[in-house]
Amino acid sequence: MNDYRIQTTKDGSLSLYSLSYEEGFHDKDGALRESISKYLLPAQLEQFSTTEKIVVLDVCVGLGYNTGCILEKLFQSNIKIEWHGLEIDQRPLNLALNQKIFQKTWSPKLLHFFNCINKSGEWNDGFNEGNIHWGDARQKIYELKGSLKFDLILLDPFSPQKCPELWSEEFISVLTEKLSIKGRLITYSTAASIRASFKRAGLKIYSIVPLIDNQNKWSSGTVAMRKELEAHFISENCQFKELSTREIEHLATRSSIPYRDPTGRGISKEIISTREIEQSKSQLINTSSWRKRWNTAQ
Ligand SMILES: C[S@@+](CC[C@H](N)C(=O)[O-])C[C@H]1O[C@@H](n2cnc3c(N)ncnc32)[C@H](O)[C@@H]1O
């Protein structure tokens, strides 16, 4: 387990730091807080209140916070859940389940869910069901039934610079195919490359509004959908909004050049260097000019 360092985040919730990726699993401000603000609130679960069943895909389950927040909320309704998770490493969830503060975070029903997927990879409580597919998400995604369409896809890999393979144009295109007509693909990433890949995949994108105490951030993430959202979802409940001029201009810079992984088996370093070469040859605006323009505009 020496690949991971346990840390307690500012809201008191447990998180991990990965020594091999040199990156934390969550915001230092709070693991739980991050899942609520960047995944649960933008999911606007109230829109599913008249739905019989909701199908959820968690890409990079890790300690399971994103799934945890969503399922706890859904348990309070009569909606049937079909859940699928993709994760390469079983150790983070295993480690978390052995920590008291993690156990105290969740209801007995949710801990039962976590224990089931941790022990057998499956969960079935007679009403809801779920499966975790351990291994590289790029290959494991093909274990999901082709006909399965997801209402929610929670995309939470390490940052694009550390884990570009899960942010590639190709992987995003596969995820897009799996999104239901009214489904939402939600991620903490605001990177131009990721947003541009969503757009090229034909998705409409929205910017997640930062929490009130984090207003110096211009965005907290991205929600991508097949169809334009009905206006009342945006206005009534300001979890996300249309992209600002600053964000739209960001998509026209060199940062919008995608990560490419045509074989689905590319190595991070190669994916990064191929992109750097493409950026160096690009005619697109330099991202530093965009940054300078918006820093002076503030
Ligand atoms: C930022 S953490 C996810 C945090 C998680 N959502 C949570 O709430 O705790 C990134 C996760 O991606 C997993 N990961 C890295 N490469 C992967 C791959 N190729 N396929 C699937 N999972 C991968 C890591 O093991 C790690 O658990």
Coordinates of C-alpha atoms and ligand atoms in Angstrom, one line a residue:
M1 CA 0.0 0.0 0.0
N2 CA 3.1 2.3 0.0
D3 CA 1.9 3.7 -3.3
Y4 CA -0.7 5.7 -1.4
R5 CA -0.6 8.2 1.4
I6 CA -3.8 8.7 3.5
Q7 CA -4.8 12.3 4.0
T8 CA -7.7 14.0 5.7
T9 CA -9.1 16.9 3.7
K10 CA -10.4 20.2 5.1
D11 CA -14.0 19.0 5.4
G12 CA -12.8 16.1 7.5
S13 CA -13.3 13.5 4.8
L14 CA -10.6 10.9 3.9
S15 CA -8.6 11.0 0.7
L16 CA -5.5 9.5 -0.8
Y17 CA -2.4 10.9 -2.4
S18 CA -0.9 8.8 -5.1
L19 CA 2.9 8.7 -5.0
S20 CA 3.2 7.2 -8.5
Y21 CA 0.9 9.8 -10.1
E22 CA 2.2 12.5 -7.7
E23 CA -1.4 13.8 -7.4
G24 CA -4.1 13.7 -4.8
F25 CA -7.4 11.9 -5.4
H26 CA -9.4 15.0 -4.4
D27 CA -9.4 18.8 -3.7
K28 CA -7.6 19.6 -0.4
D29 CA -10.7 21.5 0.5
G30 CA -12.6 18.3 0.9
A31 CA -13.1 15.0 -0.8
L32 CA -16.8 14.8 0.0
R33 CA -17.3 18.5 -0.7
E34 CA -15.8 18.1 -4.1
S35 CA -18.0 15.1 -5.0
I36 CA -21.1 17.0 -3.9
S37 CA -20.3 20.3 -5.7
K38 CA -18.8 18.8 -8.9
Y39 CA -20.8 15.6 -9.4
L40 CA -23.9 15.4 -7.2
L41 CA -25.3 18.9 -7.7
P42 CA -24.6 19.1 -11.5
A43 CA -26.4 15.7 -11.8
Q44 CA -29.6 17.5 -10.7
L45 CA -31.2 14.2 -9.7
E46 CA -34.6 15.8 -9.3
Q47 CA -34.9 15.7 -13.1
F48 CA -35.2 11.8 -12.7
S49 CA -37.9 12.0 -10.1
T50 CA -40.5 10.5 -12.6
T51 CA -38.1 8.0 -14.0
E52 CA -38.4 4.3 -13.1
K53 CA -34.7 3.5 -13.5
I54 CA -31.4 5.3 -13.6
V55 CA -28.2 3.9 -15.2
V56 CA -25.0 5.2 -13.8
L57 CA -21.3 4.8 -14.9
D58 CA -18.5 5.8 -12.6
V59 CA -15.2 6.1 -14.6
C60 CA -12.4 5.9 -12.0
V61 CA -14.2 4.8 -8.9
G62 CA -11.2 5.3 -6.6
L63 CA -12.6 5.6 -3.0
G64 CA -16.1 5.9 -4.4
Y65 CA -17.1 9.4 -3.3
N66 CA -18.8 10.4 -6.5
T67 CA -20.9 7.2 -6.6
G68 CA -21.4 7.4 -2.9
C69 CA -23.0 10.9 -3.0
I70 CA -25.2 9.9 -6.0
L71 CA -26.4 6.6 -4.5
E72 CA -27.1 8.0 -1.1
K73 CA -29.5 10.6 -2.7
L74 CA -31.1 8.0 -5.0
F75 CA -31.7 5.6 -2.0
Q76 CA -34.1 8.3 -0.7
S77 CA -36.3 7.8 -3.8
N78 CA -38.1 4.9 -5.5
I79 CA -35.9 5.0 -8.5
K80 CA -34.2 1.7 -9.4
I81 CA -30.5 1.9 -9.9
E82 CA -28.2 0.1 -12.3
W83 CA -24.6 1.0 -11.5
H84 CA -21.4 0.2 -13.3
G85 CA -17.9 1.2 -12.2
L86 CA -14.5 1.2 -14.0
E87 CA -11.4 1.2 -11.9
I88 CA -7.9 -0.2 -12.4
D89 CA -6.8 -0.5 -8.8
Q90 CA -8.8 -2.2 -6.0
R91 CA -6.5 -0.9 -3.2
P92 CA -8.0 2.6 -2.8
L93 CA -11.5 1.3 -2.0
N94 CA -10.2 -1.5 0.1
L95 CA -8.1 0.9 2.1
A96 CA -10.9 3.4 2.6
L97 CA -13.3 0.7 3.8
N98 CA -10.9 -0.1 6.6
Q99 CA -10.9 3.5 7.9
K100 CA -13.3 4.7 10.6
I101 CA -13.8 8.2 9.1
F102 CA -14.7 6.7 5.8
Q103 CA -17.2 4.2 7.4
K104 CA -18.8 7.1 9.3
T105 CA -19.3 9.1 6.1
W106 CA -21.9 6.7 4.7
S107 CA -25.2 5.0 5.5
P108 CA -25.2 1.2 6.3
K109 CA -26.9 0.7 2.9
L110 CA -24.1 2.4 1.1
L111 CA -21.4 0.6 3.1
H112 CA -23.2 -2.6 2.1
F113 CA -22.9 -1.6 -1.6
F114 CA -19.2 -0.7 -1.2
N115 CA -18.5 -4.0 0.6
C116 CA -20.3 -6.0 -2.1
I117 CA -18.4 -4.5 -5.0
N118 CA -15.1 -4.7 -3.1
K119 CA -15.6 -8.4 -2.2
S120 CA -17.3 -9.9 -5.3
G121 CA -17.5 -7.1 -7.9
E122 CA -21.3 -7.3 -7.8
W123 CA -24.2 -5.7 -5.9
N124 CA -27.8 -6.8 -5.9
D125 CA -30.2 -5.9 -3.1
G126 CA -33.2 -7.4 -4.8
F127 CA -34.1 -4.0 -6.4
N128 CA -30.9 -2.3 -7.4
E129 CA -27.9 -3.8 -9.1
G130 CA -24.3 -3.0 -9.9
N131 CA -21.0 -4.3 -11.2
I132 CA -17.5 -3.0 -11.0
H133 CA -15.1 -3.9 -13.9
W134 CA -11.6 -4.0 -12.5
G135 CA -8.9 -3.2 -15.0
D136 CA -7.9 -0.5 -17.6
A137 CA -11.1 1.5 -18.3
R138 CA -10.1 1.7 -22.0
Q139 CA -10.5 -2.0 -22.4
K140 CA -13.1 -2.8 -19.7
I141 CA -15.6 -0.4 -21.2
Y142 CA -16.1 -3.0 -23.9
E143 CA -17.4 -5.4 -21.2
L144 CA -20.5 -3.2 -20.9
K145 CA -23.4 -4.4 -22.9
G146 CA -23.4 -2.5 -26.2
S147 CA -27.0 -1.6 -25.8
L148 CA -26.5 0.0 -22.4
K149 CA -27.0 3.8 -22.3
F150 CA -26.1 5.8 -19.3
D151 CA -28.1 8.6 -17.7
L152 CA -25.0 9.7 -15.7
I153 CA -21.4 9.2 -16.5
L154 CA -19.0 10.5 -13.8
L155 CA -15.6 11.0 -15.3
D156 CA -12.9 11.4 -12.6
P157 CA -9.4 10.3 -13.7
F158 CA -6.2 12.0 -12.5
S159 CA -5.4 15.2 -14.4
P160 CA -4.8 15.1 -18.2
Q161 CA -1.1 15.7 -17.8
K162 CA -0.8 12.6 -15.5
C163 CA -3.4 10.3 -17.0
P164 CA -3.9 11.5 -20.7
E165 CA -5.1 8.0 -21.8
L166 CA -8.5 8.5 -20.0
W167 CA -9.0 12.0 -21.6
S168 CA -8.2 11.0 -25.2
E169 CA -10.4 12.0 -28.1
E170 CA -11.0 8.3 -28.7
F171 CA -12.0 7.4 -25.1
I172 CA -14.3 10.4 -25.0
S173 CA -15.9 9.3 -28.2
V174 CA -16.6 5.8 -26.7
L175 CA -18.1 7.4 -23.6
T176 CA -20.3 9.7 -25.8
E177 CA -21.8 6.6 -27.6
K178 CA -22.8 5.3 -24.2
L179 CA -24.6 8.4 -23.1
S180 CA -28.4 8.3 -23.2
I181 CA -30.4 11.0 -25.0
K182 CA -31.0 13.0 -21.8
G183 CA -27.8 11.8 -20.1
R184 CA -25.1 13.9 -18.6
L185 CA -21.4 13.3 -18.7
I186 CA -19.9 15.2 -15.7
T187 CA -16.3 15.9 -15.0
Y188 CA -14.2 18.3 -12.8
S189 CA -12.1 19.1 -15.8
T190 CA -12.2 22.5 -17.4
A191 CA -9.4 21.8 -19.8
A192 CA -9.8 23.2 -23.3
S193 CA -8.6 19.9 -24.8
I194 CA -11.3 17.9 -23.0
R195 CA -14.1 20.4 -23.7
A196 CA -13.1 20.5 -27.4
S197 CA -13.1 16.7 -27.6
F198 CA -16.6 16.7 -26.1
K199 CA -17.7 19.2 -28.8
R200 CA -16.1 17.3 -31.6
A201 CA -18.0 14.2 -30.3
G202 CA -21.2 16.2 -30.9
L203 CA -22.0 17.1 -27.3
K204 CA -23.3 20.4 -25.9
I205 CA -21.2 21.6 -23.0
Y206 CA -21.9 23.6 -19.9
S207 CA -19.6 25.1 -17.2
I208 CA -20.1 24.0 -13.6
V209 CA -20.5 27.1 -11.4
P210 CA -18.0 27.2 -8.5
L211 CA -19.3 27.2 -4.9
I212 CA -20.1 30.5 -3.4
D213 CA -16.8 30.5 -1.4
N214 CA -14.8 29.7 -4.4
Q215 CA -15.8 32.6 -6.7
N216 CA -12.3 33.4 -7.8
K217 CA -12.4 30.2 -9.9
W218 CA -13.9 30.7 -13.3
S219 CA -15.3 27.2 -13.6
S220 CA -15.4 24.0 -11.5
G221 CA -15.9 21.5 -14.2
T222 CA -17.9 20.5 -17.3
V223 CA -21.3 18.9 -18.0
A224 CA -21.7 17.5 -21.5
M225 CA -24.9 16.4 -23.0
R226 CA -26.3 15.1 -26.3
K227 CA -29.1 17.7 -26.4
E228 CA -29.3 21.3 -25.3
L229 CA -30.7 21.6 -21.9
E230 CA -34.1 23.1 -21.4
A231 CA -33.6 26.6 -20.1
H232 CA -35.3 26.1 -16.8
F233 CA -32.7 23.5 -15.7
I234 CA -30.1 26.3 -16.0
S235 CA -32.0 29.2 -14.7
E236 CA -33.9 27.7 -11.8
N237 CA -30.9 26.0 -10.3
C238 CA -27.6 27.6 -11.1
Q239 CA -25.4 24.5 -10.8
F240 CA -24.1 25.1 -14.3
K241 CA -24.3 27.7 -17.1
E242 CA -23.5 28.4 -20.7
L243 CA -19.8 28.9 -21.4
S244 CA -18.6 32.5 -20.9
T245 CA -16.7 34.4 -23.7
R246 CA -13.5 33.6 -21.9
E247 CA -14.2 29.9 -21.9
I248 CA -15.3 29.9 -25.6
E249 CA -12.1 31.7 -26.6
H250 CA -10.1 29.1 -24.6
L251 CA -11.4 26.5 -27.0
A252 CA -9.8 28.3 -29.9
T253 CA -6.3 28.1 -28.4
R254 CA -3.6 25.5 -28.7
S255 CA -4.8 24.0 -25.4
S256 CA -7.7 22.7 -27.3
I257 CA -5.6 20.2 -29.2
P258 CA -6.7 16.8 -28.0
Y259 CA -4.9 13.9 -26.4
R260 CA -4.8 11.1 -29.0
D261 CA -4.8 7.4 -28.3
P262 CA -5.9 5.6 -31.5
T263 CA -5.0 2.1 -30.3
G264 CA -6.5 2.5 -26.8
R265 CA -3.3 1.1 -25.4
G266 CA -1.0 4.1 -25.7
I267 CA 1.5 5.0 -23.0
S268 CA 1.0 8.4 -21.1
K269 CA 4.4 9.8 -22.0
E270 CA 3.9 9.1 -25.7
I271 CA 0.4 10.5 -25.7
I272 CA 1.7 13.7 -24.1
S273 CA 4.6 14.1 -26.4
T274 CA 2.5 13.5 -29.6
R275 CA 0.3 16.3 -28.4
E276 CA 3.2 18.6 -27.7
I277 CA 4.5 18.1 -31.2
E278 CA 1.0 18.8 -32.7
Q279 CA 0.8 22.0 -30.5
S280 CA 4.2 23.2 -31.6
K281 CA 3.1 23.0 -35.3
S282 CA -0.4 24.4 -34.7
Q283 CA -1.6 27.7 -36.2
L284 CA -4.0 28.2 -33.3
I285 CA -3.7 31.1 -30.9
N286 CA -1.1 30.6 -28.2
T287 CA -2.7 29.9 -24.8
S288 CA -0.5 32.4 -23.0
S289 CA -1.9 35.3 -25.1
W290 CA -5.4 34.1 -24.1
R291 CA -4.4 33.9 -20.5
K292 CA -2.7 37.4 -20.6
R293 CA -5.8 38.9 -22.2
W294 CA -8.2 37.5 -19.5
N295 CA -5.9 38.3 -16.6
T296 CA -5.7 41.9 -17.6
A297 CA -9.5 42.0 -18.3
Q298 CA -10.3 41.0 -14.7
Ligands
LIG1 C1 -8.7 11.0 -9.1 S1 -8.8 9.3 -8.7 C2 -10.5 9.0 -8.6 C3 -11.2 9.5 -7.4 C4 -12.5 8.9 -7.2 N1 -13.5 9.3 -8.1 C5 -13.0 9.1 -5.8 O1 -14.1 9.6 -5.5 O2 -12.3 8.6 -4.8 C6 -8.3 8.5 -10.2 C7 -8.5 7.0 -10.2 O3 -8.3 6.5 -11.5 C8 -7.8 5.2 -11.4 N2 -7.2 4.9 -12.8 C9 -6.0 5.3 -13.2 N3 -5.8 4.8 -14.5 C10 -6.9 4.1 -14.8 C11 -7.2 3.3 -15.9 N4 -6.5 3.2 -17.0 N5 -8.4 2.7 -15.9 C12 -9.2 2.8 -14.8 N6 -8.9 3.5 -13.7 C13 -7.8 4.1 -13.7 C14 -6.8 5.3 -10.3 O4 -6.6 4.0 -9.7 C15 -7.6 6.2 -9.3 O5 -8.4 5.4 -8.4

